[in-house]
């Protein structure tokens, strides 16, 4: 039997730079495709409808947007941790959300996951930057976690079997929940075990969301199997409908390439499946990856990009063209990803997942009898990893390892958890958020907690991150009312849904503010929300003029100009003020005008000025919009304004049928 080893490694990939954070607070409601129209909830099971309506995000605060990435790639080194025994080798990236980048079946050298050969951020996470491939841990709210491209804390902990376990942990800031992910390979095991725990240290209940997403290679022979005869189909038309599995609308939908457009299938696990949930992706030879878990993680899902032009364009966009596509098999706490479950104050949820190779009779797996196909995969799983073994591993992990303190730290995440633990006095065995983790972003908030005063910055700079939880809002309300405090207080009030009070705070701070643009921008966002686009446009223009006059060198200032410039030009064009949008364009730094985001705005501006041919030339000259949002039709919309010609394939990212 080969002993299990855990060691540090370095992974080198062609990588696009992540870029700086967007320094503007995320005041706009999160734009997400995964939202149901109200009428679409009629007829849904009662528990599903209740959880779909529970805990939707009001904003992404206090998290900042990551939209400064590019598409030019060069070799970059990523710190990795490798777990290996004689059967599996798992490569984990603590600095990128704890992503399992690779899971190799050692005897055959076969990669069980879709392993992305590049690091290319794209606008799929709740806060922007996300990348495809591997196994990702999604916590927070419907969508890809805000921690997709963020560092997590990592350390080594004794495993339940006496070996070594890799622990990842962080403080999830959308819901203020600490969590941990423990990964280990028991000696001579063919399965990677993953123990997950989410804790609610607060007195109040909190909406909880968790989905583990696994990218698997997609080809003509790949079939997705799960113990289900029905699924809930979500096809980006904002409706859920119950459909049969596997055949629907004339095709076997368990084959990822038997679709034209991207779609989600949330499997309704059959009653005869028993308490054991699982999902597998098996190739033409009946071999591939299976994921199973304890019963707590009840949901299973298939996501497909589809074989249509838009889906293939997205596949190429997220990786290196010609390297093959992927589908996703996923597991979550609820039936669908549109739902959140209630985590009571002072409680926790935990479960165990297992990932490993599976081989089943290919004639049965790909045969016409669906019941026989899923039964064949289920029997193969029961042979490879009996359900009792998973339950026993979970019990051993919870009793002997989940609370164990890391013996060695391998990587550091953010300092926000340390700030919350210090100020809240939380006791979280096994996940040390140490004062040594505190960094520069946390210092003014630490001073507010200790002194009751939010400190003035030592130098002129864009405001730092805002905190919005009730206890921080209370501290800001009792602190001296200087302009910067009023700015942060207004952001916290906005997050709480008190728009009127937020506006009053920002207006109080404006007369004495040495930098007016942060407050003006917030007031412009409020104007847009309450339905006054004309005043919003005027305030955006004034805010950008103030920023342009004050701006200095450095990434933070450039990021502020880029973000506010895009917002101002967009608002002015929507308000029918192309001359003022042109004035913003003229004040931009020349380097910013060359950014793809501003190339698109240039086309929109030219079209608004009546220069359709010049706007079309911007498209014909070519640009790639790095932060194009999943499902966003902006490219086709602008193109249709300036020409009747067909949309060029390079700009076709449609995720649903036209119209």
XYZ file of C-alpha atoms in Angstrom:
659
model
C 0.000 0.000 0.000
C 1.356 3.414 -0.980
C 1.508 5.936 1.841
C -0.318 9.239 1.352
C 1.870 12.304 0.904
C 1.039 16.005 1.005
C 3.570 18.485 -0.301
C 3.885 21.975 -1.710
C 4.351 22.450 -5.445
C 4.397 25.169 -8.070
C 2.078 25.119 -11.067
C 3.036 27.165 -14.126
C 0.279 28.241 -16.516
C -0.243 30.861 -19.206
C -2.203 33.399 -17.169
C -3.961 36.700 -17.704
C -3.328 39.302 -14.984
C -6.155 39.613 -12.466
C -5.717 43.377 -12.173
C -6.702 45.673 -9.294
C -10.019 45.656 -7.477
C -12.692 48.076 -8.598
C -12.570 50.732 -5.829
C -16.217 51.817 -6.278
C -18.620 50.146 -3.812
C -20.991 47.714 -5.535
C -24.218 49.668 -5.081
C -26.160 48.231 -7.987
C -28.267 45.122 -7.353
C -26.410 42.015 -8.504
C -27.330 41.296 -12.096
C -27.860 37.550 -12.241
C -29.458 35.363 -14.864
C -30.367 32.769 -12.262
C -33.500 34.541 -11.079
C -37.061 33.331 -11.534
C -39.877 35.555 -12.683
C -42.507 35.738 -9.937
C -45.100 33.972 -12.076
C -42.684 31.112 -12.703
C -42.934 30.070 -9.023
C -46.562 29.000 -9.437
C -46.834 25.228 -9.339
C -43.422 24.600 -7.808
C -43.147 22.334 -4.753
C -43.850 24.379 -1.642
C -40.431 23.929 -0.044
C -38.669 24.832 -3.296
C -40.765 27.970 -3.808
C -40.150 29.032 -0.194
C -36.375 28.602 -0.481
C -36.273 30.386 -3.844
C -37.862 33.398 -2.161
C -35.604 33.234 0.898
C -32.520 35.401 1.310
C -31.897 36.926 -2.142
C -28.936 39.271 -2.219
C -29.711 42.978 -1.941
C -26.183 43.843 -2.999
C -22.690 42.410 -3.254
C -21.484 44.603 -0.398
C -19.073 44.480 1.333
C -17.284 42.552 -1.411
C -15.543 44.518 -4.121
C -15.860 43.855 -7.847
C -12.939 42.257 -9.688
C -13.125 43.572 -13.260
C -9.579 44.715 -13.999
C -8.376 41.524 -15.689
C -7.196 41.214 -19.281
C -6.889 38.547 -21.964
C -3.192 38.816 -22.730
C -1.538 35.838 -21.071
C 2.017 35.076 -20.018
C 3.587 32.337 -17.929
C 2.816 32.650 -14.214
C 3.641 30.492 -11.218
C 0.871 29.453 -8.813
C 1.477 27.934 -5.395
C -0.141 24.505 -5.151
C -0.570 21.692 -2.642
C -0.469 18.114 -3.923
C -2.098 15.146 -2.147
C -1.076 11.752 -3.514
C -1.278 8.043 -2.815
C -0.932 5.051 -5.120
C -4.309 5.712 -6.734
C -4.932 9.465 -6.970
C -3.006 12.707 -7.219
C -4.947 15.882 -6.386
C -3.510 19.334 -7.089
C -5.111 22.157 -5.093
C -4.662 25.928 -5.560
C -5.131 27.696 -2.187
C -4.542 31.081 -3.808
C -7.463 30.631 -6.218
C -10.401 29.795 -3.990
C -8.999 26.393 -3.021
C -9.782 25.063 -6.512
C -8.884 21.400 -7.136
C -7.094 22.009 -10.414
C -6.391 18.387 -11.246
C -7.337 14.876 -10.089
C -5.255 12.187 -11.771
C -5.831 8.430 -11.630
C -2.218 7.444 -10.973
C -2.204 3.829 -12.331
C -3.417 4.962 -15.768
C -2.297 8.606 -15.770
C -5.853 9.578 -16.723
C -7.107 13.055 -15.759
C -10.545 12.725 -14.156
C -11.402 16.433 -14.317
C -11.437 19.028 -17.026
C -8.055 20.619 -16.362
C -7.907 24.103 -17.823
C -4.506 24.609 -19.519
C -4.680 28.384 -18.889
C -5.782 30.824 -16.205
C -8.229 33.163 -17.900
C -10.553 35.197 -15.668
C -14.021 35.904 -17.026
C -17.108 37.649 -15.659
C -18.947 34.696 -14.122
C -18.436 35.084 -10.377
C -20.859 37.126 -8.325
C -18.156 39.792 -8.089
C -16.667 39.342 -11.536
C -13.483 37.336 -11.978
C -13.871 33.555 -12.254
C -12.103 30.832 -14.216
C -13.180 27.443 -15.482
C -12.012 23.919 -14.734
C -11.441 21.584 -11.792
C -13.566 21.441 -8.638
C -14.697 24.720 -7.084
C -16.397 25.410 -3.753
C -19.283 27.856 -4.125
C -20.605 29.504 -0.968
C -22.540 32.736 -0.452
C -25.459 33.140 -2.837
C -26.753 31.884 -6.159
C -23.816 31.952 -8.543
C -20.078 31.438 -8.481
C -18.532 32.479 -5.170
C -16.850 35.849 -4.674
C -13.825 33.814 -3.524
C -13.277 32.248 -6.979
C -9.990 34.089 -7.512
C -9.200 34.883 -3.862
C -6.634 33.309 -1.550
C -7.852 31.020 1.221
C -6.106 30.128 4.459
C -4.510 26.691 4.219
C -2.829 24.359 6.673
C -2.058 20.752 7.482
C -4.202 18.856 9.990
C -4.094 15.218 11.175
C -6.542 13.186 9.075
C -9.086 10.818 10.646
C -7.077 7.770 9.491
C -3.846 9.052 11.054
C -2.476 10.568 7.856
C -2.327 14.205 6.817
C -5.204 16.403 5.680
C -5.231 19.743 3.838
C -7.546 22.292 5.438
C -8.802 25.350 3.590
C -10.778 28.010 5.450
C -12.028 31.573 5.082
C -14.699 34.046 6.163
C -17.399 34.333 3.483
C -18.342 38.017 3.528
C -21.684 38.144 1.692
C -23.305 36.166 4.519
C -20.634 36.616 7.233
C -20.075 32.866 7.584
C -16.805 31.059 8.349
C -16.310 27.768 6.531
C -13.742 25.043 6.063
C -12.962 22.471 3.391
C -10.862 19.482 4.484
C -9.311 17.283 1.786
C -7.579 13.966 2.383
C -6.644 10.729 0.668
C -6.875 7.791 3.052
C -4.053 5.336 2.522
C -4.817 3.015 -0.421
C -8.101 4.837 -1.140
C -9.302 5.384 -4.688
C -11.399 8.344 -3.549
C -10.552 11.875 -2.487
C -12.544 12.728 0.648
C -13.744 16.286 1.217
C -15.245 17.330 4.547
C -17.112 20.640 4.499
C -18.374 22.644 7.461
C -20.160 26.015 7.495
C -20.769 27.750 10.839
C -23.095 30.577 11.802
C -21.525 32.352 14.796
C -24.277 34.971 14.948
C -27.505 34.997 16.928
C -29.590 35.618 13.796
C -30.407 33.005 11.124
C -28.522 33.389 7.839
C -29.361 32.235 4.279
C -26.880 29.552 3.239
C -25.861 28.497 -0.263
C -23.397 25.764 -1.227
C -22.670 24.017 -4.513
C -19.552 22.017 -5.341
C -18.973 22.374 -9.097
C -16.887 19.834 -11.002
C -15.795 20.412 -14.594
C -15.521 17.168 -16.591
C -14.259 16.624 -20.139
C -16.984 16.879 -22.754
C -17.010 14.795 -25.902
C -19.521 12.996 -28.080
C -19.371 9.855 -25.959
C -19.705 11.436 -22.504
C -22.917 10.684 -20.638
C -24.012 12.138 -17.292
C -25.741 9.708 -14.945
C -27.598 10.317 -11.696
C -30.321 8.390 -9.829
C -33.146 10.467 -11.307
C -35.995 10.112 -13.790
C -36.919 13.800 -13.762
C -35.082 17.117 -13.626
C -35.830 20.800 -13.240
C -34.709 22.532 -16.430
C -33.448 26.117 -16.290
C -32.548 27.518 -19.685
C -31.868 31.205 -19.014
C -35.473 32.205 -19.768
C -35.996 32.709 -15.996
C -38.324 29.717 -15.717
C -38.066 26.300 -14.072
C -39.908 23.386 -15.602
C -39.980 19.722 -14.690
C -38.763 17.572 -17.585
C -38.206 13.823 -18.039
C -34.764 12.242 -17.897
C -33.093 11.297 -20.186
C -35.246 12.136 -23.264
C -36.800 15.554 -23.744
C -37.735 17.496 -26.855
C -36.515 14.759 -29.147
C -33.026 14.219 -27.734
C -31.232 12.381 -24.930
C -30.262 15.304 -22.727
C -27.846 13.293 -20.562
C -25.251 13.756 -23.332
C -23.841 17.306 -22.989
C -23.494 17.890 -26.708
C -27.142 17.027 -27.383
C -28.057 20.678 -26.723
C -27.824 23.840 -28.775
C -27.879 26.401 -25.969
C -26.508 26.415 -22.402
C -28.841 24.882 -19.826
C -29.073 23.651 -16.243
C -30.666 20.341 -15.244
C -31.321 19.997 -11.528
C -32.022 16.313 -10.956
C -35.022 15.221 -8.898
C -33.421 12.232 -7.189
C -35.721 9.225 -7.471
C -37.268 7.759 -4.294
C -35.719 4.361 -5.080
C -32.244 5.945 -5.016
C -32.270 5.741 -1.227
C -30.375 8.202 0.961
C -27.246 8.170 -1.202
C -26.929 11.002 -3.746
C -24.399 10.743 -6.565
C -23.612 11.924 -10.087
C -21.144 10.570 -12.648
C -19.664 11.508 -16.021
C -18.691 8.406 -18.005
C -17.131 8.247 -21.466
C -17.863 5.888 -24.365
C -15.953 3.123 -22.593
C -17.935 3.543 -19.377
C -15.052 5.194 -17.509
C -14.875 8.551 -15.814
C -15.501 10.409 -12.561
C -18.139 9.931 -9.892
C -19.051 12.264 -7.051
C -21.041 11.092 -4.029
C -21.694 12.404 -0.552
C -23.535 11.975 2.685
C -27.254 12.684 2.441
C -27.010 16.319 3.604
C -25.744 17.402 0.172
C -28.963 16.448 -1.600
C -28.887 18.391 -4.890
C -27.325 17.225 -8.155
C -27.037 19.177 -11.381
C -25.749 19.003 -14.939
C -24.673 22.210 -16.674
C -24.022 22.162 -20.416
C -22.716 24.844 -22.744
C -24.402 23.255 -25.723
C -23.165 22.690 -29.258
C -24.468 25.979 -30.691
C -22.265 28.829 -31.865
C -22.665 30.879 -28.675
C -21.864 27.984 -26.346
C -18.786 26.986 -28.331
C -17.669 30.613 -28.361
C -17.872 30.681 -24.557
C -15.896 27.428 -24.337
C -13.089 28.909 -26.426
C -13.291 32.172 -24.453
C -12.700 30.441 -21.110
C -9.758 28.305 -22.156
C -7.387 27.749 -25.058
C -9.216 27.186 -28.364
C -8.791 23.637 -29.628
C -8.174 22.073 -26.210
C -11.639 20.563 -25.775
C -14.723 21.643 -23.916
C -16.300 20.721 -20.622
C -19.583 20.180 -18.833
C -20.191 20.534 -15.100
C -21.570 18.008 -12.652
C -22.529 19.674 -9.406
C -23.753 18.937 -5.879
C -25.560 21.301 -3.526
C -27.553 21.763 -0.347
C -30.892 22.341 -2.106
C -32.639 20.906 -5.141
C -31.705 23.901 -7.296
C -29.213 26.737 -7.273
C -32.033 29.255 -7.109
C -32.624 28.306 -3.464
C -31.038 29.221 -0.138
C -31.447 27.190 3.037
C -31.808 28.622 6.533
C -28.865 28.260 8.905
C -30.003 29.103 12.420
C -27.924 31.275 14.714
C -25.239 29.423 16.655
C -25.526 26.288 14.497
C -23.557 24.652 11.701
C -23.965 22.319 8.740
C -21.437 19.733 7.619
C -21.159 16.838 5.186
C -18.646 14.626 3.412
C -18.043 14.388 -0.333
C -16.027 11.785 -2.230
C -14.518 12.026 -5.721
C -12.948 9.159 -7.611
C -12.751 7.014 -10.757
C -15.666 4.875 -11.836
C -15.887 2.113 -14.440
C -19.203 0.561 -15.449
C -20.431 -1.698 -18.259
C -20.403 0.606 -21.330
C -23.165 -1.365 -23.035
C -25.460 -0.688 -20.084
C -24.270 2.884 -19.489
C -24.954 3.880 -23.090
C -27.866 1.560 -23.718
C -31.418 2.658 -24.527
C -32.776 1.630 -21.094
C -32.194 4.576 -18.747
C -33.098 2.622 -15.633
C -30.529 -0.031 -16.547
C -27.909 2.628 -17.302
C -28.178 4.414 -13.984
C -28.477 1.085 -12.144
C -25.206 -0.071 -13.720
C -23.438 3.097 -12.595
C -25.000 2.837 -9.126
C -23.822 -0.778 -8.706
C -20.326 0.162 -9.826
C -20.274 2.945 -7.241
C -21.525 0.651 -4.480
C -18.691 -1.755 -5.313
C -16.009 0.933 -5.512
C -17.149 2.893 -2.458
C -19.972 1.452 -0.315
C -22.256 4.073 1.206
C -21.430 2.805 4.703
C -17.788 3.685 4.168
C -18.687 7.292 3.318
C -20.888 7.600 6.407
C -18.162 6.103 8.608
C -15.550 8.478 7.170
C -17.836 11.421 7.863
C -18.405 10.336 11.469
C -14.665 9.872 12.018
C -13.872 13.264 10.502
C -16.448 15.107 12.606
C -15.417 13.467 15.859
C -11.652 13.323 15.451
C -10.503 15.895 12.922
C -12.928 18.735 12.156
C -11.959 20.754 15.254
C -8.237 19.930 15.155
C -6.004 22.975 14.892
C -3.687 23.206 11.863
C -0.227 22.000 12.758
C 1.408 23.924 9.926
C 0.193 26.948 7.964
C 0.722 26.708 4.207
C -1.047 29.828 2.916
C -2.882 32.903 4.145
C -6.236 34.268 3.057
C -7.703 37.667 3.880
C -7.691 39.475 7.208
C -11.471 40.014 7.307
C -12.122 36.873 9.306
C -9.533 37.900 11.873
C -11.250 41.282 12.231
C -14.684 39.680 12.759
C -13.365 37.113 15.237
C -11.478 39.745 17.211
C -14.391 42.191 17.357
C -17.106 39.568 17.802
C -15.270 37.318 20.260
C -16.167 34.219 18.212
C -14.731 30.821 19.126
C -14.121 28.709 16.017
C -12.053 25.594 16.796
C -10.089 24.344 13.826
C -10.168 27.554 11.793
C -7.769 30.056 13.353
C -8.368 33.619 12.197
C -5.322 35.107 13.887
C -4.571 38.786 14.582
C -1.424 38.321 12.509
C -3.720 37.938 9.480
C -4.872 41.560 9.817
C -3.617 43.774 7.016
C -3.858 47.345 5.764
C -7.518 47.101 4.579
C -8.633 46.132 8.090
C -6.683 48.807 10.002
C -9.170 51.712 9.866
C -11.986 49.384 10.933
C -9.886 48.034 13.767
C -9.293 51.622 14.909
C -13.024 52.365 14.690
C -13.729 49.358 16.914
C -11.050 50.327 19.428
C -11.557 54.106 19.546
C -15.010 54.832 18.125
C -13.459 57.081 15.462
C -12.972 56.216 11.797
C -9.490 57.550 10.998
C -8.739 60.023 8.240
C -6.418 58.630 5.551
C -2.747 59.584 5.692
C -2.717 60.480 1.985
C -5.231 61.358 -0.697
C -6.491 58.124 -2.202
C -9.725 56.475 -3.319
C -11.691 55.337 -0.240
C -10.923 51.885 1.089
C -13.458 49.044 1.399
C -16.705 49.640 3.292
C -18.130 47.262 5.895
C -21.891 46.954 6.087
C -22.871 44.404 8.747
C -25.236 45.735 11.440
C -22.547 45.990 14.121
C -20.301 48.055 11.847
C -23.202 50.265 10.825
C -23.945 50.894 14.500
C -20.339 51.948 15.123
C -20.364 54.314 12.142
C -23.593 55.929 13.353
C -21.998 56.865 16.685
C -18.617 57.931 15.236
C -17.808 61.629 14.571
C -19.605 62.652 11.385
C -16.710 63.592 9.111
C -17.119 63.170 5.310
C -15.349 59.804 5.076
C -17.405 58.366 7.939
C -20.602 59.652 6.284
C -19.503 58.005 3.038
C -19.022 54.592 4.688
C -22.170 54.998 6.785
C -24.210 55.723 3.671
C -22.862 52.578 1.996
C -23.865 50.508 5.045
C -27.326 52.093 5.131
C -27.725 51.451 1.413
C -26.906 47.793 1.952
C -29.532 47.629 4.714
C -32.148 48.894 2.256
C -32.490 52.368 3.792
C -31.954 54.381 0.612
C -33.316 57.644 2.006
C -31.004 57.579 5.018
C -28.038 56.651 2.827
C -28.721 59.666 0.616
C -28.918 61.926 3.684
C -25.555 60.617 4.941
C -23.874 61.200 1.584
C -25.402 64.671 1.269
C -24.201 65.565 4.798
C -20.669 64.545 3.891
C -20.531 66.417 0.598
C -20.010 70.084 1.651
C -16.796 69.450 3.626
C -15.432 66.533 1.621
C -11.897 67.102 0.293
C -12.751 64.521 -2.395
C -16.292 64.995 -3.674
C -16.370 62.333 -6.375
C -16.942 59.243 -4.124
C -20.029 60.867 -2.567
C -21.301 62.239 -5.894
C -20.992 58.828 -7.481
C -23.014 57.249 -4.653
C -25.697 59.914 -5.023
C -25.784 59.292 -8.782
C -26.368 55.580 -8.161
C -29.235 56.500 -5.823
C -30.746 58.785 -8.460
C -30.665 55.947 -10.963
C -32.348 53.585 -8.495
C -35.220 55.941 -7.716
C -35.874 56.568 -11.406
C -34.241 59.924 -12.145
C -31.764 59.071 -14.926
C -31.289 62.711 -15.914
C -30.070 63.794 -12.471
C -28.045 60.575 -12.184
C -26.291 61.418 -15.459
C -25.515 64.965 -14.313
C -24.075 63.745 -11.024
C -22.015 61.061 -12.761
C -20.556 63.713 -15.052
C -19.756 65.965 -12.073
C -18.221 63.058 -10.172
C -15.943 62.136 -13.068
C -14.877 65.741 -13.575
C -13.906 65.926 -9.888
C -12.022 62.623 -10.061
C -10.162 63.581 -13.231
C -9.008 66.827 -11.582
C -7.819 65.022 -8.443
C -6.443 61.799 -9.891
C -2.816 60.854 -9.417
C -0.581 58.041 -10.601
C -0.910 54.443 -9.488
C -3.156 51.449 -10.025
C -5.833 52.546 -7.552
C -6.394 55.871 -9.286
C -6.362 54.293 -12.745
C -8.885 51.704 -11.589
C -11.105 54.459 -10.164
C -10.976 56.454 -13.403
C -11.744 53.362 -15.454
C -14.690 52.293 -13.285
C -16.242 55.750 -12.894
C -15.590 56.628 -16.519
C -17.507 53.549 -17.680
C -20.402 54.263 -15.321
C -20.545 57.945 -16.278
C -20.451 57.370 -20.035
C -23.079 54.633 -19.805
C -25.412 56.799 -17.711
C -24.972 59.812 -19.997
C -25.650 57.788 -23.139
C -28.724 56.204 -21.584
C -29.963 59.684 -20.656
C -29.514 60.904 -24.235
C -26.546 63.189 -23.454
C -23.884 62.206 -26.022
C -22.118 65.596 -25.859
C -21.442 65.162 -22.130
C -20.420 61.538 -22.710
C -17.931 62.854 -25.279
C -16.598 65.242 -22.627
C -15.947 62.310 -20.282
C -14.226 60.479 -23.139
C -11.984 63.484 -23.763
C -10.906 63.586 -20.085
C -9.929 59.899 -20.030
C -6.284 58.960 -19.925
C -5.217 57.882 -23.449
C -4.308 54.410 -22.184
C -7.828 53.918 -20.844
C -9.384 54.776 -24.200
C -7.595 51.776 -25.678
C -9.116 49.361 -23.191
C -11.692 47.054 -24.814
C -14.344 48.255 -22.350
C -13.928 51.778 -23.695
C -13.713 50.597 -27.312
C -17.276 49.333 -26.913
C -18.303 52.634 -25.319
C -16.650 54.451 -28.217
C -18.857 52.512 -30.635
C -21.931 53.325 -28.555
C -20.946 56.994 -28.411
C -20.360 57.182 -32.177
C -23.719 55.538 -32.811
C -25.426 58.034 -30.474
C -23.747 60.874 -32.384
C -25.130 59.510 -35.642
C -21.889 58.007 -36.975
C -23.047 54.422 -37.587
C -20.296 53.638 -40.114
C -17.592 54.779 -37.692
C -19.211 52.752 -34.906
C -19.228 49.686 -37.156
C -15.528 50.174 -37.892
C -14.782 49.830 -34.172
C -16.241 46.323 -34.355
C -14.538 45.578 -37.661
C -11.158 46.645 -36.268
C -11.741 44.069 -33.531
C -11.760 44.083 -29.756
C -12.280 41.496 -27.024
C -14.373 42.533 -24.035
C -12.622 40.778 -21.105
C -15.443 41.267 -18.596
C -18.401 40.352 -20.808
C -21.010 39.059 -18.359
C -22.521 35.610 -18.638
C -25.723 36.011 -20.645
C -25.052 39.669 -21.509
C -26.285 40.560 -25.024
C -24.651 44.001 -25.110
C -22.462 43.162 -28.129
C -25.371 41.983 -30.259
C -27.531 44.883 -29.053
C -24.984 47.532 -30.067
C -24.288 45.753 -33.353
C -27.988 45.726 -34.223
C -28.167 49.500 -33.663
C -25.504 50.231 -36.251
C -26.135 47.662 -38.979
C -28.504 45.042 -40.341
C -25.636 42.684 -41.103
C -25.381 39.331 -39.233
C -23.480 39.483 -35.949
C -19.859 38.372 -36.561
C -19.043 35.035 -34.934
C -16.322 36.644 -32.791
C -19.036 38.626 -30.974
C -21.653 35.867 -30.714
C -21.966 34.858 -27.058
C -25.726 34.218 -27.123
C -26.855 31.845 -24.371
C -30.479 31.624 -25.485
C -32.415 31.748 -28.761
C -32.725 35.219 -30.358
C -35.772 37.083 -29.067
